[in-house]
Every structure is written in C-alpha cells, then in structure tokens.
Short mmCIF file of C-alpha atoms in Angstrom, two decimals:
data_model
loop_
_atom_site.label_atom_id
_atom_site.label_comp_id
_atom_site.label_asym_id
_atom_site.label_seq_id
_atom_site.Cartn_x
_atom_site.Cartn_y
_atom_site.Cartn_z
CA UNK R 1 -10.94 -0.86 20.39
CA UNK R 2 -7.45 -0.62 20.00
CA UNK R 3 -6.16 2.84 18.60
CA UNK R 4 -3.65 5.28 18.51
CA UNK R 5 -4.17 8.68 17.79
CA UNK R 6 -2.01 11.18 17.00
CA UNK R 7 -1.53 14.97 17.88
CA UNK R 8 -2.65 17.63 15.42
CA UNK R 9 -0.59 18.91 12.62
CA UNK R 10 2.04 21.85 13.26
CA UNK R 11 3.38 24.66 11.32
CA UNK R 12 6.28 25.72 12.36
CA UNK R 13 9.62 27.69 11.20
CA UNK R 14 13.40 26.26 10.97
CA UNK R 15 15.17 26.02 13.96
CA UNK R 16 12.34 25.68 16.03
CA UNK R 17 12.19 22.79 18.75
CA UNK R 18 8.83 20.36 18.21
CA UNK R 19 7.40 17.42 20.17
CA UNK R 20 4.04 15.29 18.96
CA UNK R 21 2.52 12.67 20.82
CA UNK R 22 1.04 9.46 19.75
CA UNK R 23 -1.58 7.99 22.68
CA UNK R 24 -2.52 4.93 22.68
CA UNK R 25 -5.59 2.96 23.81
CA UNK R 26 -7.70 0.02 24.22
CA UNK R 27 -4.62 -2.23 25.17
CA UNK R 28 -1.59 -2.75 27.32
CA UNK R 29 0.46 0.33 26.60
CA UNK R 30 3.82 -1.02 27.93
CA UNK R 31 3.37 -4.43 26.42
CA UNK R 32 3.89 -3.60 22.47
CA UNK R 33 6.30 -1.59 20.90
CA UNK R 34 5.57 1.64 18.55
CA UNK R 35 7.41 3.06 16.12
CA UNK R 36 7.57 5.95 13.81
CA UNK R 37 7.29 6.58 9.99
CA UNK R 38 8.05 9.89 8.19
CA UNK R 39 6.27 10.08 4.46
CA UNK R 40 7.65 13.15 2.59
CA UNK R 41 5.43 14.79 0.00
CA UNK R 42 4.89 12.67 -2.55
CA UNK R 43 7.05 10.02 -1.28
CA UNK R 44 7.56 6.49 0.17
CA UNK R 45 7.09 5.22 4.02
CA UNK R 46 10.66 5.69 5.96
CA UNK R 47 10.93 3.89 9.03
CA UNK R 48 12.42 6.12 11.87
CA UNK R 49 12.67 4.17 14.83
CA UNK R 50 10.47 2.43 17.74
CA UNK R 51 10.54 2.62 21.15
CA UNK R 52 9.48 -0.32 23.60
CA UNK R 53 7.34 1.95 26.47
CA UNK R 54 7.28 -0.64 29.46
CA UNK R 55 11.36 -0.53 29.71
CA UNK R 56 11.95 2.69 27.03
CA UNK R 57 14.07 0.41 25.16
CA UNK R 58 14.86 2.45 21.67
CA UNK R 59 16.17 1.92 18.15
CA UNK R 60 16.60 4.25 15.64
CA UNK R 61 17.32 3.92 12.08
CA UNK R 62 20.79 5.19 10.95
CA UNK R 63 19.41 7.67 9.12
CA UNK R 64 17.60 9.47 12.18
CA UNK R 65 20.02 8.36 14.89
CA UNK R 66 20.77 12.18 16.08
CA UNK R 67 18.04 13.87 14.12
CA UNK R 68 15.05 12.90 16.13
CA UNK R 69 14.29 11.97 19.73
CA UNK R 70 11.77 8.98 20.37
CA UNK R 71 10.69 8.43 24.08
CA UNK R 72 7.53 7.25 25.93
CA UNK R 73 5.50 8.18 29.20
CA UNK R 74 4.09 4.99 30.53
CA UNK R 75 1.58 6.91 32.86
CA UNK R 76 -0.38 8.48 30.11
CA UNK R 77 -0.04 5.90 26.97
CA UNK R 78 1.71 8.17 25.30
CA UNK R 79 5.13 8.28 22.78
CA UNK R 80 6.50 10.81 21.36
CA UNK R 81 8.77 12.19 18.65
CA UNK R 82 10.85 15.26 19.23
CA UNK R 83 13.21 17.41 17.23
CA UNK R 84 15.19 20.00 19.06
CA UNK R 85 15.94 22.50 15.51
CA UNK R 86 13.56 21.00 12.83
CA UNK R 87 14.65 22.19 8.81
CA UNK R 88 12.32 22.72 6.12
CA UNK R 89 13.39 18.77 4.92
CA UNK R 90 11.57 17.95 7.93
CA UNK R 91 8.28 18.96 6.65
CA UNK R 92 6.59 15.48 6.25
CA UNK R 93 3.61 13.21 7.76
CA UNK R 94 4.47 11.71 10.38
CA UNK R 95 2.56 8.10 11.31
CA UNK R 96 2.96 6.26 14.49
CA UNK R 97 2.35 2.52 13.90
CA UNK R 98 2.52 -0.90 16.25
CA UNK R 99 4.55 -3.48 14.14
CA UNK R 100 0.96 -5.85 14.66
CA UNK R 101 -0.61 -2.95 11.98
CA UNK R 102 -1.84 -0.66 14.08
CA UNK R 103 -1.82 3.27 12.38
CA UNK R 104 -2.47 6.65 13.86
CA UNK R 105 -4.04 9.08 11.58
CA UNK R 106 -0.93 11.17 10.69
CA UNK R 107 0.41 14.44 12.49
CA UNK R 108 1.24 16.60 9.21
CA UNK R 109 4.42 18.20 10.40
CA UNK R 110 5.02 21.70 7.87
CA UNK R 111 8.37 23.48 8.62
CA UNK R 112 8.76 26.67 7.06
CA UNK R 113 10.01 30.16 7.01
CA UNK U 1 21.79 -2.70 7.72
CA UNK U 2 19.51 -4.73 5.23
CA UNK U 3 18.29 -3.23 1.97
CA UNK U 4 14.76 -3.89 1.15
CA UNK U 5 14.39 -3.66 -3.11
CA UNK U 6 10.69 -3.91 -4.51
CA UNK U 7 9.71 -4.95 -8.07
CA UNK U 8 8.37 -3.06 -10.52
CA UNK U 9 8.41 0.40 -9.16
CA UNK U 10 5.53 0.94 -10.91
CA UNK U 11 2.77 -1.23 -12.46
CA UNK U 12 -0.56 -0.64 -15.04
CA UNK U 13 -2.64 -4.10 -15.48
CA UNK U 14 -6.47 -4.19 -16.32
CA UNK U 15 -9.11 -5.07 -14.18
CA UNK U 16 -8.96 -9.19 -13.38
CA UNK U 17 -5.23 -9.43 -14.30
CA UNK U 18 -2.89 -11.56 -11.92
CA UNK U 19 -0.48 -9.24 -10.66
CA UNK U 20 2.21 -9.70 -8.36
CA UNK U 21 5.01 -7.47 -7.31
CA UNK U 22 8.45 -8.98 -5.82
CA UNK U 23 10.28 -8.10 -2.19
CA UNK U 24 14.30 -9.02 -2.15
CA UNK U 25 15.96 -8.15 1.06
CA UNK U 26 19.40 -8.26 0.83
CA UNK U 27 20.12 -10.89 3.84
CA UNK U 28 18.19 -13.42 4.93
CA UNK U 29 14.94 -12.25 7.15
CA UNK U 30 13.28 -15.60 7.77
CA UNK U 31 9.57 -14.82 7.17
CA UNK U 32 9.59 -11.48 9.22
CA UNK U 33 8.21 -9.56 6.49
CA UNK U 34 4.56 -7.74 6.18
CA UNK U 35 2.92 -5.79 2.99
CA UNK U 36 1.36 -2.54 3.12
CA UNK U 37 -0.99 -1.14 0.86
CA UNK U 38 -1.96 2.94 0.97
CA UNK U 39 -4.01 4.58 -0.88
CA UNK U 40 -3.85 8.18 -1.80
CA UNK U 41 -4.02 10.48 1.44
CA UNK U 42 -4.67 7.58 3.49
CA UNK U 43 -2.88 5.78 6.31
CA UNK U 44 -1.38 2.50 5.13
CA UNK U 45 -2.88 -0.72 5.37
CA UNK U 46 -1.48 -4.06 7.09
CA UNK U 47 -2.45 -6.59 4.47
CA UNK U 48 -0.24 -9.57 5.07
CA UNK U 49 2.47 -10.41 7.86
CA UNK U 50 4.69 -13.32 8.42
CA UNK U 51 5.10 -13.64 4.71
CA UNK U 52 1.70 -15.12 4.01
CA UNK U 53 -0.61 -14.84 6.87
CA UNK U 54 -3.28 -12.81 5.15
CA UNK U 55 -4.33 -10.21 7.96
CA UNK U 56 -8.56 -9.87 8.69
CA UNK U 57 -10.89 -8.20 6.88
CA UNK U 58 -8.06 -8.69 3.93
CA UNK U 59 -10.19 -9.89 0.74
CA UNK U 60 -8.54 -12.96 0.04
CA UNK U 61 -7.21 -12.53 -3.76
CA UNK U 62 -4.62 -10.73 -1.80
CA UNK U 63 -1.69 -13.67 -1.13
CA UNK U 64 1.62 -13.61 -0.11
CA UNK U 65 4.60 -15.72 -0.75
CA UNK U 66 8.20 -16.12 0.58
CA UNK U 67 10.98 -16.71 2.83
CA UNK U 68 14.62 -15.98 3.21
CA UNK U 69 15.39 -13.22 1.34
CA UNK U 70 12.49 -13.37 -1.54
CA UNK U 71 9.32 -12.69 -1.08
CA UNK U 72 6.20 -11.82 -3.51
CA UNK U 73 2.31 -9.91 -2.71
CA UNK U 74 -0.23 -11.03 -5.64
CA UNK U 75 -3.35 -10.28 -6.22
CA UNK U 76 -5.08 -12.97 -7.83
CA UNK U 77 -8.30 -10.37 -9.60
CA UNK U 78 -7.17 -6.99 -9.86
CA UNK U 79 -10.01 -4.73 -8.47
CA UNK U 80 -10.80 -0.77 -9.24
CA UNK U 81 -10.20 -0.36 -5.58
CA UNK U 82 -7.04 -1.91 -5.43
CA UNK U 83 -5.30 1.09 -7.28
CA UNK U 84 -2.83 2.10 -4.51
CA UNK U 85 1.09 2.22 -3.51
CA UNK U 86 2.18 -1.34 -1.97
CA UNK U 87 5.10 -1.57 0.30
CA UNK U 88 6.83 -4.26 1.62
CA UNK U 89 8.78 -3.91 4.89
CA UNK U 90 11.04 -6.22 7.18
CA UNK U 91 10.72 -6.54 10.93
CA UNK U 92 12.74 -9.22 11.74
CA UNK U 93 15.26 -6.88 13.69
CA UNK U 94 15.55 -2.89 13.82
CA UNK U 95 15.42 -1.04 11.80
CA UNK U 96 12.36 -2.37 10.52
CA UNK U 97 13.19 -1.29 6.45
CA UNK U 98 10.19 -0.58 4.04
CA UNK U 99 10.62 -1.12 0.44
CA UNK U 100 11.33 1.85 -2.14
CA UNK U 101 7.15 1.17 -2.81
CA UNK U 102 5.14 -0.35 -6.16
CA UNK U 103 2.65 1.94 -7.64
CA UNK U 104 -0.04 -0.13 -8.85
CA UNK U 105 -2.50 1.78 -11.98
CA UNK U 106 -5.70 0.35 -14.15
CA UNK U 107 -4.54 0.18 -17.68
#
C-alpha cells in the first residue's frame, strides 16, 4: 500500500528551531515528488512547496521562500520540513501530499509561549 | 504567479440539488487542475484530476469540467455526506495554487 505518514505533532515555543518528517512507503521514493501544505486554524489548504527526492530538486511558493526549509533523505524515504525560529503564526497542520493524491495524516505543529 | 479564485465561497442546497462550484485561474493551465474535498478534521480528499478524470472509489455524481483557465466540480445529487470544504488547486507548474475553498452546507 502506498502511504505516507507523518511525524507526531509538536508543541513548541517562538524562536525555537523544528524539523518533521514525512516517510514514505509502498513505492519508489525517488520517483514522485512530495510537497507540503500548511492549514491554519480554521482555514484553507496553502501550498508550501515540493521537493523532487531522487535529484532534491525544490520549489517553494513565494510566500515560504525563506520561511521554511524542504529537503529529502533518499536512504530512508523520508522529506522533511524545517524551520530554523518558528512564530506563533506558524502554529498550523501541516500535510505532506504526492500531487497523484496521496495524504499523510497531519503533523499538528502548536507554537507558543 | 497564477491566482486560483473559487465560486461561491460558500454554498447551502438541499439534499438532491445539482450543485456546482466554479475554478478561474488567472492564466491559462491547460487541464492541470485537481479538486479536493475535506471534511471537518480530516485529511483532504483527491476527487478529480486532469479536469475531469474522476479519481477511484469517487461516487460518480461527482464530475468535473474545464480547461484553460475555467473550470467547474458538480455534484449531480447532493448527499448528507457530501457536506464538506471543496478546493480546487493547479499543478500545471510550481507553485501548485489551491483555491481560497467552497464551503458546501444542507439547507
């Protein structure tokens, strides 16, 4: 079956550095891009950017370009999405998703003092 | 970068109403353009991509329409279950833009 799951949601405080992972499985890791979605409370689906794992090949959205780092180790079947001083704004869910409609469950991402 | 605009923002129709709910991107995107449909506290839901390719396990009142730079998601028998927030989003070229979102109610 072909998944992706998501680490576990994370409370942290501003100015803190995070990192959550999105492994996939049940396919060809490097083969198919994945990209990540933020969904404030209450709100609509933001694209963020997507990352192509068998050459790391990376777009961002203007509006994250900066904010966020998206990378991917190859050897494990695993991306990621990193912020090196999160704010409270940043407190969102967090999806990783292949463009063919594959989901992970969420990593609920609370930032807080 | 291209604007995705979706239409109504919000939406109450009874149970077996046609509804549809429009898509405008604001260049042309060919047919590169899927719907999503989430429902509260849950992880969206491919339901069509390329325009009108209905995706499986989809129940087929769901249809999609479009190409260029408007596109439109009915549903030919609204359902209880199909109370949710629909989303259209682009993917012909990063970034891959989702629609603003149509909240879809039973009257």
């Amino acid at each position: 079956e072909v998944q992706l799951v998501q680490s576990g949601a994370e409370v942290k405080k501003p100015g803190e550095s995070l990192k959550i992972s999105c492994k996939g499985s049940g396919y060809s890791f490097t083969s198919y891009w994945i990209g990540w979605v933020r969904q404030m409370p209450g709100k609509g689906l933001e694209w963020m950017g997507i990352i192509y794992p068998g050459d790391s090949d990376t777009r961002y959205s203007p509006s994250f370009q900066g904010q966020v780092t998206i990378s991917a180790d190859k050897s494990i079947s695993t991306a990621y999405l990193q912020w090196s001083s999160l704010k409270a704004s940043d407190t969102a869910m967090y999806y990783c998703a292949r463009p063919e409609g594959i989901w992970g469950q969420g990593t609920l991402v609370t930032v807080s003092s | 970068d291209i604007q995705m605009t979706q239409s109504p923002s919000s939406l109450s129709a009874s149970v077996g109403d046609r509804v549809t709910i429009t898509c405008r991107a604001s260049q042309g995107i060919s047919n590169y353009l899927a719907w999503y449909q989430q429902k509260p506290g849950k992880v969206p839901k491919l339901l069509i991509y390329a325009a009108s390719t209905l995706q499986s396990g989809v129940p087929s009142r769901f249809s999609g329409s479009g190409s260029g730079t408007d596109f439109t998601l009915t549903i030919s028998s609204l359902q209880p279950e199909d109370v949710a927030t629909y989303y259209c989003q682009k993917y012909n070229s990063a970034p891959h833009t989702f629609g603003q979102g149509t909240k879809l109610e039973i009257k």
